[in-house]
Structure formats: structure tokens, C-alpha cells
CSV table of C-alpha atoms in Angstrom, one decimal:
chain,number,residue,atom,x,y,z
A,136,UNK,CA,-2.8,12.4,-23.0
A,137,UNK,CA,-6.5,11.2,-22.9
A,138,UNK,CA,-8.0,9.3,-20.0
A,139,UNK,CA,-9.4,6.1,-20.5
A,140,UNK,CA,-13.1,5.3,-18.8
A,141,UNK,CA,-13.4,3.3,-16.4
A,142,UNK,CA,-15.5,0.1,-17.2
A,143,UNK,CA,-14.9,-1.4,-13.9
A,144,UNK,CA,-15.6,0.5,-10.7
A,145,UNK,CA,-16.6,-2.2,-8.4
A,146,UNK,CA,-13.2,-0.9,-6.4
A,147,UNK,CA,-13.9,2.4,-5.8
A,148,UNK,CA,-17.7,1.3,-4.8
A,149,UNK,CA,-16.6,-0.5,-2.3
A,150,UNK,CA,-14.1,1.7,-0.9
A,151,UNK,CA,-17.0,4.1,-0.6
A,152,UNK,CA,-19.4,1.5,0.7
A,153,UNK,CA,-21.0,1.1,-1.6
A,154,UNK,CA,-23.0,-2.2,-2.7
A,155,UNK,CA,-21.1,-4.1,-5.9
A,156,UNK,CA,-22.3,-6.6,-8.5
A,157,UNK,CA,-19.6,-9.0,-6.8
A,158,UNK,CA,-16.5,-8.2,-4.9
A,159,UNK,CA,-13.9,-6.7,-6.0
A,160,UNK,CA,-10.1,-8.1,-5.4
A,161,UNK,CA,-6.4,-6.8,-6.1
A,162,UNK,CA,-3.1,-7.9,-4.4
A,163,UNK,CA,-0.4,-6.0,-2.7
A,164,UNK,CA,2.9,-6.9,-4.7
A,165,UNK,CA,0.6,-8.2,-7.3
A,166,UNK,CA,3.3,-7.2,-10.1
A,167,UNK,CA,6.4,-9.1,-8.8
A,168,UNK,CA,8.6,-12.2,-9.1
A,169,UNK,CA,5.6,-14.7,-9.1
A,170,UNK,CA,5.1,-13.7,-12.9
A,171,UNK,CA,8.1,-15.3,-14.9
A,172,UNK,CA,7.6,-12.7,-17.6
A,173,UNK,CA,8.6,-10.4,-14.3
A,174,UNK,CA,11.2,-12.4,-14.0
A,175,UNK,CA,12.5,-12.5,-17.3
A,176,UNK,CA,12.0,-8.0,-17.2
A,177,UNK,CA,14.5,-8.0,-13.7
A,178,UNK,CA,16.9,-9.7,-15.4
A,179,UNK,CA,17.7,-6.9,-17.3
A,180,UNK,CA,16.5,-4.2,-15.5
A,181,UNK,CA,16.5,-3.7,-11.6
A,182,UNK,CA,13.4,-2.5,-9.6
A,183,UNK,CA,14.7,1.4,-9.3
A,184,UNK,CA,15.4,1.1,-13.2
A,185,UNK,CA,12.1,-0.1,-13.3
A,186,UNK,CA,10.4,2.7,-11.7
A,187,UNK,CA,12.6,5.1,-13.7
A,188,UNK,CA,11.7,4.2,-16.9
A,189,UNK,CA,8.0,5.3,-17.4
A,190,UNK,CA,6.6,2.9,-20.4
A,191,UNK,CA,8.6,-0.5,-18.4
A,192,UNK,CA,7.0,0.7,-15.6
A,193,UNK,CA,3.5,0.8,-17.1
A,194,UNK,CA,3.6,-2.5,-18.8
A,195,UNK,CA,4.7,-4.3,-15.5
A,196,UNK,CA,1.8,-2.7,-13.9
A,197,UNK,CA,-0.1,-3.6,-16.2
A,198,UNK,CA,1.0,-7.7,-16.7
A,199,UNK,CA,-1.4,-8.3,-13.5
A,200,UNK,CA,-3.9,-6.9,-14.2
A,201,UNK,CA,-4.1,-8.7,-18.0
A,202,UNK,CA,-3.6,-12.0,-16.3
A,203,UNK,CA,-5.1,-12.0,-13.0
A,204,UNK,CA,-8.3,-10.2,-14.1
A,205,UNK,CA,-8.2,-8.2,-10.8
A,206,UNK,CA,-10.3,-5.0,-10.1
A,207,UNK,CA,-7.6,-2.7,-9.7
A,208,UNK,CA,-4.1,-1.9,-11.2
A,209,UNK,CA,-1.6,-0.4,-8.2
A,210,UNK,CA,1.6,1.6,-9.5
A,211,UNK,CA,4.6,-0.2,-9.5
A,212,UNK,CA,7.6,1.7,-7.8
A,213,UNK,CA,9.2,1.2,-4.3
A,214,UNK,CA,8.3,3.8,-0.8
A,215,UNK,CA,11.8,4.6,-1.2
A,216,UNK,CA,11.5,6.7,-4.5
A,217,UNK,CA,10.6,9.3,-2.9
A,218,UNK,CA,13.0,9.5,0.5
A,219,UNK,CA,15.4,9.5,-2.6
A,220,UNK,CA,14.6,12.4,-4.8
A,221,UNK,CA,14.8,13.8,-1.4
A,222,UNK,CA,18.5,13.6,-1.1
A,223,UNK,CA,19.2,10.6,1.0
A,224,UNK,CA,20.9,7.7,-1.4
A,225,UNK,CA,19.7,4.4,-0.7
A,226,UNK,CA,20.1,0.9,-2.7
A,227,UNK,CA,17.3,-2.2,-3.0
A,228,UNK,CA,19.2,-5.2,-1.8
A,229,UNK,CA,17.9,-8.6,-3.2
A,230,UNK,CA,16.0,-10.0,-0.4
A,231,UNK,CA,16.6,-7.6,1.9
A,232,UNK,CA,14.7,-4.4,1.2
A,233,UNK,CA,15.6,-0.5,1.4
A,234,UNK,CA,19.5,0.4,2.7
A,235,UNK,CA,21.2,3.3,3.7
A,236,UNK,CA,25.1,3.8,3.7
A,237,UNK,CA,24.1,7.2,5.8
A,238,UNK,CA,21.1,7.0,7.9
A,239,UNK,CA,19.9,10.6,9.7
A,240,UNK,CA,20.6,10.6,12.5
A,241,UNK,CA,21.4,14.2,13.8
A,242,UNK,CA,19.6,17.5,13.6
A,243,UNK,CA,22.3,18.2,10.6
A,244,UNK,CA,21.1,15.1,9.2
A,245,UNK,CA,17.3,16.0,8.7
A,246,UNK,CA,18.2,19.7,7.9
A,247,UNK,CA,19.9,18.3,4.5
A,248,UNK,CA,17.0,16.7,3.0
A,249,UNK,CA,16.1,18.4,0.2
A,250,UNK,CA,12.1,20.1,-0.4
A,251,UNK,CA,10.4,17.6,-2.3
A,252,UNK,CA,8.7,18.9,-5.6
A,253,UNK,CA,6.7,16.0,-7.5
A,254,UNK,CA,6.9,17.6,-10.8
A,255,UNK,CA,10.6,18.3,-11.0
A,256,UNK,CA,11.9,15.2,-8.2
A,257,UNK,CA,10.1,12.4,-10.1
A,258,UNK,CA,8.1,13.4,-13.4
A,259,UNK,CA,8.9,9.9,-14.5
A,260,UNK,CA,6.8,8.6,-11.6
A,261,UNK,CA,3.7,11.3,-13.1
A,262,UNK,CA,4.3,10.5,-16.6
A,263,UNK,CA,4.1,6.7,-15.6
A,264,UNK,CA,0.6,7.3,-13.9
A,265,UNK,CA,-0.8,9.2,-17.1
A,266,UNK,CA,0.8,6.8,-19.5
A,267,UNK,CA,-1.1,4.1,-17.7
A,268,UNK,CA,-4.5,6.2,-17.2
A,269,UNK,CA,-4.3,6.2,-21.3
A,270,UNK,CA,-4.8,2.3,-21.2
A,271,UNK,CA,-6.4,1.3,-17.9
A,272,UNK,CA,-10.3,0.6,-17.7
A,273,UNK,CA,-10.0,0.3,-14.1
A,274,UNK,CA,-8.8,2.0,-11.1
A,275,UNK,CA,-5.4,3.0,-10.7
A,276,UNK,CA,-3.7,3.1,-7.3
A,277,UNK,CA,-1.0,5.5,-6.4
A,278,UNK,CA,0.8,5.4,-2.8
A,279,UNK,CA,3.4,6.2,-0.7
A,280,UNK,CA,5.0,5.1,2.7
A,281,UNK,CA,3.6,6.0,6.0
A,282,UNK,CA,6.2,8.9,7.6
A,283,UNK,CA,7.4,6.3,10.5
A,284,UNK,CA,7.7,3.5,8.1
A,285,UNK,CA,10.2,6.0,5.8
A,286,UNK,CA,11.6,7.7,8.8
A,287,UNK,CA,12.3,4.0,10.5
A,288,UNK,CA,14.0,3.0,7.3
A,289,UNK,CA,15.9,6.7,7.0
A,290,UNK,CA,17.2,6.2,10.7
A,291,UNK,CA,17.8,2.6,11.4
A,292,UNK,CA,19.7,2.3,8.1
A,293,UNK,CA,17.7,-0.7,6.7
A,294,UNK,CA,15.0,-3.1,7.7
A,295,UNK,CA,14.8,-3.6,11.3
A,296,UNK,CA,13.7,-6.1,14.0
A,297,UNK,CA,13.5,-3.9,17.1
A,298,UNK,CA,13.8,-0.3,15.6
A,299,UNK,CA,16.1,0.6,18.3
A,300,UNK,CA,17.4,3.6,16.8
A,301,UNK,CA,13.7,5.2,15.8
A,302,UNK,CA,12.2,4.6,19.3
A,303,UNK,CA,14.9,5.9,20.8
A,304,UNK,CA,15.0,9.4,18.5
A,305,UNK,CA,11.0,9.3,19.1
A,306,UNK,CA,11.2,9.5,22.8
A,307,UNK,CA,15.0,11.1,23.6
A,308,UNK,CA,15.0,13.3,21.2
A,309,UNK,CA,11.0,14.2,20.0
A,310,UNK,CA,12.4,17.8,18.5
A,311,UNK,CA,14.4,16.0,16.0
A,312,UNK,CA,11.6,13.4,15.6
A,313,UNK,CA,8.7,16.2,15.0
A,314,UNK,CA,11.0,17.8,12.4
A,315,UNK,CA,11.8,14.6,10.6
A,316,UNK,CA,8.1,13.8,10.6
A,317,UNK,CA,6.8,17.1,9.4
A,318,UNK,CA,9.4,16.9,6.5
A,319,UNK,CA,7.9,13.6,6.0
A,320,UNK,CA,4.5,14.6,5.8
A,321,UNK,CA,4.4,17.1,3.8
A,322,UNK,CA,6.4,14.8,1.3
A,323,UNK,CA,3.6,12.2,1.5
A,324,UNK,CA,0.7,15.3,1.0
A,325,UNK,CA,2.6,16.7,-2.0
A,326,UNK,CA,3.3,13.3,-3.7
A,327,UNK,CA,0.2,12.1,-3.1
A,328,UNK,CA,-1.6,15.0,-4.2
A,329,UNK,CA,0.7,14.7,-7.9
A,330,UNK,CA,-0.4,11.4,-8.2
A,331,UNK,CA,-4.2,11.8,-8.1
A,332,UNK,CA,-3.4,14.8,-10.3
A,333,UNK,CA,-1.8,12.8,-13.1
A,334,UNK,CA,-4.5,10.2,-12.8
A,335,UNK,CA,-4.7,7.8,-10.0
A,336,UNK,CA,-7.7,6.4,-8.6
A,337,UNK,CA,-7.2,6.0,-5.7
A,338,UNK,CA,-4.1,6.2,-3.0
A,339,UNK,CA,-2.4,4.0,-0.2
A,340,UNK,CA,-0.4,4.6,2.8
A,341,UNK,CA,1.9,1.7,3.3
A,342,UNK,CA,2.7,2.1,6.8
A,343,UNK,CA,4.1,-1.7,6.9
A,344,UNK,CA,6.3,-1.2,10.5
A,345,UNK,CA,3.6,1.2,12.5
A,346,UNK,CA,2.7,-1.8,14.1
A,347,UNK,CA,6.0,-1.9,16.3
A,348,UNK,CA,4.5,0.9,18.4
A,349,UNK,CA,2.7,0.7,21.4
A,350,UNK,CA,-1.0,1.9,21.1
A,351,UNK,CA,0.4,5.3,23.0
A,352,UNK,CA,3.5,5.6,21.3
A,353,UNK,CA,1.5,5.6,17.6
A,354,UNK,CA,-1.4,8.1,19.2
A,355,UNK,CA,1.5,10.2,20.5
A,356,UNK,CA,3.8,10.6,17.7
A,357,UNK,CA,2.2,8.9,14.3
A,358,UNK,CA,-1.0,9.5,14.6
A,359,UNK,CA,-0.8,13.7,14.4
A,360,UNK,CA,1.1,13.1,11.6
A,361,UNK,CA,-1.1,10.7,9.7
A,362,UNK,CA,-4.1,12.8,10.5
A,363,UNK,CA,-2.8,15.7,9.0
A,364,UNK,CA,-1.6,13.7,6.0
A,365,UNK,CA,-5.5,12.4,5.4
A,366,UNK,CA,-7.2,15.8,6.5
A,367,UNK,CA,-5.3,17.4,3.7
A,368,UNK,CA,-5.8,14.4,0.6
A,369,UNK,CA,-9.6,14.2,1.7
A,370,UNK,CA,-10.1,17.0,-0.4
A,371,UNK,CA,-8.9,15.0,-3.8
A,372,UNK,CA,-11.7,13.2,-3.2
A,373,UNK,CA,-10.4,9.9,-4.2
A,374,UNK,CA,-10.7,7.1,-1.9
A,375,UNK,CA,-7.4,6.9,0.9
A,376,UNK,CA,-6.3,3.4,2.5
A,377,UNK,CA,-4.1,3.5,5.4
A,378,UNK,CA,-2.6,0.0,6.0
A,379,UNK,CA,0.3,-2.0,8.2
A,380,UNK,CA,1.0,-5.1,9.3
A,381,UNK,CA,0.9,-6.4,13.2
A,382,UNK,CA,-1.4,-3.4,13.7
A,383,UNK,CA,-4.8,-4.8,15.2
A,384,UNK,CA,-4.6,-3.1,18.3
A,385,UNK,CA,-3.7,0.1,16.0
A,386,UNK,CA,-6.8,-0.1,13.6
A,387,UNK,CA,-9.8,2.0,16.1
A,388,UNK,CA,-6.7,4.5,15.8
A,389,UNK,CA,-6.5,3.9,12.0
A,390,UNK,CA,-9.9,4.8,11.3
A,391,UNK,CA,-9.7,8.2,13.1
A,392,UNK,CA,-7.1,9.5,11.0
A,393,UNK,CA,-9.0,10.1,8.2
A,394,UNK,CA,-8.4,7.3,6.2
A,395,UNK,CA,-11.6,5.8,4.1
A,396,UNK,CA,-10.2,2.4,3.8
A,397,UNK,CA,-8.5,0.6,6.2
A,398,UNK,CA,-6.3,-2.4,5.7
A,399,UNK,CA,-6.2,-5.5,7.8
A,400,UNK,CA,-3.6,-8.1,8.0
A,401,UNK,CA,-3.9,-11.8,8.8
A,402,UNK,CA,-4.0,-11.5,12.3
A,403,UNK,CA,-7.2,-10.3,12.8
A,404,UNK,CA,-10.5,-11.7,12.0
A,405,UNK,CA,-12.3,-8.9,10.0
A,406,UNK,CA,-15.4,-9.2,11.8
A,407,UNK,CA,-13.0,-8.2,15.0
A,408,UNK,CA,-11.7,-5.6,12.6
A,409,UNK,CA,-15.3,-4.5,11.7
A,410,UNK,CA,-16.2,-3.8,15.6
A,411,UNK,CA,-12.7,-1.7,16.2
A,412,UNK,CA,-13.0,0.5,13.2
A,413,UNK,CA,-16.8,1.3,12.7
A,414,UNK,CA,-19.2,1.4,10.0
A,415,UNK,CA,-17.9,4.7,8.4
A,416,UNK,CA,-14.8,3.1,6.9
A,417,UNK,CA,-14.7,0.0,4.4
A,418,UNK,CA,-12.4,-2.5,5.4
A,419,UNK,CA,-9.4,-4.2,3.2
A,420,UNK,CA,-7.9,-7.6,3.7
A,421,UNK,CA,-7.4,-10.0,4.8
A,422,UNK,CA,-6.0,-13.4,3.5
A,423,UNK,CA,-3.0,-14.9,4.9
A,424,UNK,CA,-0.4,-14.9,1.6
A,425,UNK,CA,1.2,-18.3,3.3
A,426,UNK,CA,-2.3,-19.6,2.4
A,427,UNK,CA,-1.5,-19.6,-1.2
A,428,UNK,CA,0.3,-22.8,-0.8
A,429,UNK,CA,-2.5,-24.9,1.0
A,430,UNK,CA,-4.7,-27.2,-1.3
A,431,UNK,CA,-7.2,-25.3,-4.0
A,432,UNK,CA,-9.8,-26.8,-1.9
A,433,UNK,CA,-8.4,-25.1,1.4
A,434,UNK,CA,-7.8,-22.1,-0.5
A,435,UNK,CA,-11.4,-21.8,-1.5
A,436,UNK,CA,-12.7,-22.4,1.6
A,437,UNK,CA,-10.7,-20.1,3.4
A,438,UNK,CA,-11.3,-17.1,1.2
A,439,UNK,CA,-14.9,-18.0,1.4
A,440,UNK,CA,-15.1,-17.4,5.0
A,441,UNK,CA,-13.2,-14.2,4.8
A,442,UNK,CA,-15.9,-13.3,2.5
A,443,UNK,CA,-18.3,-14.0,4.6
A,444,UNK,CA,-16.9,-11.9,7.4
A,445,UNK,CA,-15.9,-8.9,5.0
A,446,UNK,CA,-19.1,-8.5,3.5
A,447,UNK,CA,-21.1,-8.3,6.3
A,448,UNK,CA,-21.4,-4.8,6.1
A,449,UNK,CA,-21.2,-2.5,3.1
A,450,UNK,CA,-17.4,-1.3,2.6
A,451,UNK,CA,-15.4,-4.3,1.7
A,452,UNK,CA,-12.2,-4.9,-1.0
A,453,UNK,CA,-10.7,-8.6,-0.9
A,454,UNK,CA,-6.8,-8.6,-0.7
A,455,UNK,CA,-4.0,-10.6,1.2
A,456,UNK,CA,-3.2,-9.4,4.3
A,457,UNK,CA,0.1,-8.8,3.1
A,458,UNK,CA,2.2,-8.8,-0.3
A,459,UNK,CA,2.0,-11.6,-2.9
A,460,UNK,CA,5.4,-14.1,-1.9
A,461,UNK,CA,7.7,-14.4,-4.8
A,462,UNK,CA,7.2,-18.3,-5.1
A,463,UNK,CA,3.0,-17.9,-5.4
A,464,UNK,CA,2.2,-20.1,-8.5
A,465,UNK,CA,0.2,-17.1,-11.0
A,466,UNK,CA,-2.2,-20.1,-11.6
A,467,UNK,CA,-3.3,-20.1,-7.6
A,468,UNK,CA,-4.0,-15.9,-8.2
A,469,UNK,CA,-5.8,-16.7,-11.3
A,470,UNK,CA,-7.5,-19.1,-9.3
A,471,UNK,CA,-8.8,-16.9,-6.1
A,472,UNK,CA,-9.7,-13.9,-8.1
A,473,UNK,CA,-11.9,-16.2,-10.0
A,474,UNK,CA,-13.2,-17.3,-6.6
A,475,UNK,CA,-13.8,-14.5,-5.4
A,476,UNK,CA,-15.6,-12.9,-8.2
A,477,UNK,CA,-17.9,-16.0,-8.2
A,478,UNK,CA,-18.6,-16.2,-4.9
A,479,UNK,CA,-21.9,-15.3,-3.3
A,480,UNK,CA,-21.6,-14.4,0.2
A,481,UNK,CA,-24.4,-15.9,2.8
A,482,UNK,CA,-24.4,-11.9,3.9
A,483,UNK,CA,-26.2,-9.2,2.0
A,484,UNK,CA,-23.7,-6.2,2.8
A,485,UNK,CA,-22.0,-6.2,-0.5
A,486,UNK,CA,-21.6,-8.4,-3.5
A,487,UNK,CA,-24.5,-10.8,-2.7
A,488,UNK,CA,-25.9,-11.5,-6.3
């Protein structure tokens, strides 16, 4: 199956810092209930079908990126997939997220999981990425879960509040915790790895719950892990984001894994960002997805300040700070990719026409 040439790059210059005709701009959850054509596909079909059924899965990935205009398509599919093909049954529930009738919890528990093989777990997933490599004339992301994001899903059972059950394993029991995290790991190298093999772009760690942790905690018992993971994609030479949510006292920690791009949630002002994580990274972010309900007018001005901030330095994509909310009128996106694209920032980092 042939590879289509890129036309649009303005992504992947950025993530490498380097200067862009204007700046480029994709959304986390950008293929989702927002769409009503989505809407109309999940009535029939639910999310894991979705993911399991390689040319659905293409053209939802693809519906964005047809009516947003935005610079880069991500894969759709769930962090989950993997854990699965790894022997640990899970379900989606609506408006809920990931569960787990079984969660691991013993040194039995993580000795079960199965060896995790790309090619013969989830070839779906691979022949999704070439199928849409064929059609694409811009980047395509691949990603996976961060390893305590997984392993806090794997052990809690579900979404949590106060991860009781991880920090505990991470600190009572760090024998269990290193194996679980190793196993973890080397799932997120070798899927990773497949992905950029059958074609994507670019990849990106969601590590949405890090930010729980404690500055010391993370250094102590993420950050080896995550380091490990970046040290050994570096050498696909495709541009790797690391991202989470509540992590701004995380993201000087984020930048020394390894990671090219780093994602910044709401929270933090990316010029605060800028000064924790250095000028060898490009930053990611950062616009609050609430936002997309204020006034067009509001809206405007407030992504125009973020890119103001983002672009002061070379190394800047424009996304939310989290994923798109299911009740985000498409017309809005439409809307603030247009902005963005149009907009020429007072700075003369990046994008500045």
C-alpha cells in the first residue's frame, strides 16, 4: 500500500522548531461526538468496534480532518486497546471511561498479562494506520497511554479521584509496581515503534492522570520509566509528545524524559510553561476546551493571546488543553482553526507572516 506525500508539514515543523507559514492546529478528541455524522456511526457501532474495524476507523479519523481543515489527523482508538490484547478484559462505559471487572492487583495478577506483539495483538490497529497513510496529505499521529495512566486504570479498576489503590502499590509494594511498569513499557516501546512503522507521523504519550503525583513521586517511579520509553522511540526519528493534565509542576520533569513536544493544559500560561521546559522542546496547548462556549468574539481573543505566548519562541502547535467536549458546536472548531491559521502573532518565533 502506497504512501501518500505529505502537502502539509507545518505540524512536524513545529514540533521540530521549526519556523511555519502560519501555525499549525489539531484537537485532542477531535473525532468524537461533536460531529453528528459521529454520532450517527456510534449508533451502530461502539468505540472498541470502531477501533476494530480498520476502514470505520479510517474514515472517522478522517471526518475531522475533511471538516475542520486541521494540520494533523490523530488515530482514532482508545489507550485501553492495547492493556487488552494484553490479556486484561475491560469495557468503555458511556460517560464513564475504561472498567475493569478484575483489576491487578497481586504479583499473580501482573505475571498473567500476556507479551504484547503489535503485529499479531492488533494488526487491525496497523492496517488502520496504512489504510489511512494511502489517503492522508498530512501528518498522522499514532499514540498510546503513559504506563501510570494504564497501570492506574489496570489497578484502581476504573477512573479514579484519589488513586488510592495505585499510590499505595507504588510506595507498599514498589517490587510489584516496577514489574507492572516494566511490562508496561515495553508495551508502550513496541506499540509505538509498529505504529511509526506502518506510517504514523508522529506519536503521543497520553499520560492524562500523572498529574496526581507529587513532583517526587513522578521523578521516583514515572519518570525512569518514561525516559526509557522516549530514549528507545528517539531513534524513529518522528517527533514524540508527552502530555497530562494538572501537570504544571510536572512539565521541567517532562522535558527531561526525552520527549520533543510537550503538552500543556489550561492551567498554565505557556509563557510559564516556556521558562519550566526550555528552549530545546516545542510546546503544545493550551486553550481551555470550556472556552468553546464563550462568545466568537471571546473565543478569538483568547486564542489570540495564547498565540501570542506560544509563538514567542520557535516550537509551538496550537491545541486545547484537553479533549474536544462532546457538546462543542463543529461550527466553533471550524471557526478557531480558521483563527488560528489567519492569525499573525505580534511575536516573530513562529508563524508571523
Amino acid at each position: 500500500m502506497e504512501i501518500h506525500t505529505l502537502v502539509n508539514e507545518r505540524f512536524l515543523q513545529a514540533c521540530r522548531r521549526q519556523r511555519t507559514d502560519v501555525t499549525p492546529v489539531w484537537f485532542m478528541r477531535q473525532a468524537g461526538r461533536y460531529d453528528p455524522d459521529y454520532r450517527k456511526i456510534r449508533e451502530r457501532h461502539s468505540l472498541l468496534d470502531i477501533c476494530a474495524e480498520p476502514e470505520l476507523c479510517a474514515e472517522v479519523t478522517m471526518m475531522p480532518v475533511r471538516k475542520l481543515g486541521v494540520d494533523a489527523a490523530i488515530l482514532f482508538s482508545d489507550i485501553m486497546v492495547p492493556v487488552g490484547a494484553m490479556g486484561l478484559e475491560f469495557s468503555i462505559r458511556e460517560n464513564v471511561g475504561p472498567v475493569i471487572a478484575q483489576p491487578i492487583r497481586t504479583k499473580e495478577d501482573i505475571e498473567n498479562l500476556r507479551p504484547f506483539t503489535p503485529s499479531e495483538a492488533l494488526p487491525h490497529v496497523l492496517t488502520s494506520i496504512r489504510l489511512l497513510r494511502a489517503e492522508l496529505d498530512i501528518p498522522l499521529i499514532g499514540f498510546t497511554g503513559g504506563p501510570f495512566t494504564l497501570a492506574s486504570y489496570m489497578i484502581e479498576g476504573g477512573p479514579s479521584r484519589d488513586y488510592l489503590q495505585t499510590k499505595t502499590m507504588m510506595v507498599s509494594r514498589p517490587d510489584l509496581w516496577q514489574t507492572l511498569m516494566d511490562k508496561l513499557a515495553d508495551m508502550v516501546i513496541h506499540y509505538g515503534r509498529a505504529q511509526v512503522e506502518a506510517g504514523a507521523s508522529a506519536l503521543q504519550v497520553f499520560d492524562s492522570w500523572v498529574g496526581s503525583l507529587s513532583v517526587d513521586a513522578f521523578r521516583k517511579s514515572v519518570k525512569p520509566f518514561m525516559t526509557r520509553i522516549f530514549h528507545e522511540l528517539r531513534k524513529l526519528d518522528v517527533p514524540l509528545i508527552y502530555f497530562g493534565v494538572n501537570t504544571g509542576e510536572l512539565l521541567g520533569d517532562f522535558a527531561e524524559t526525552g520527549a520533543n513536544v510537550i503538552g500543556v493544559d489550561w492551567r498554565v500560561p505557556l509563557s510559564r510553561a516556556r521558562a519550566r521546559v526550555g528552549n530545546q522542546v516545542a510546546l503544545q496547548g493550551n486553550f481551555d476546551p470550556a472556552m468553546l462556549f464563550a462568545p466568537i468574539d471571546v473565543i478569538d481573543k483568547l486564542a489570540q493571546d495564547i498565540l501570542d505566548e506560544g509563538t514567542a519562541t520557535p516550537g509551538y502547535v496550537f491545541n486545547l488543553g484537553h479533549g474536544v467536549k462532546p457538546s462543542t458546536d463543529l461550527g466553533v472548531l471550524r471557526h478557531l482553526v480558521e483563527t488560528v491559521h489567519a492569525y499573525t502573532p505580534r511575536q516573530t518565533g513562529q508563524g508571523a507572516r
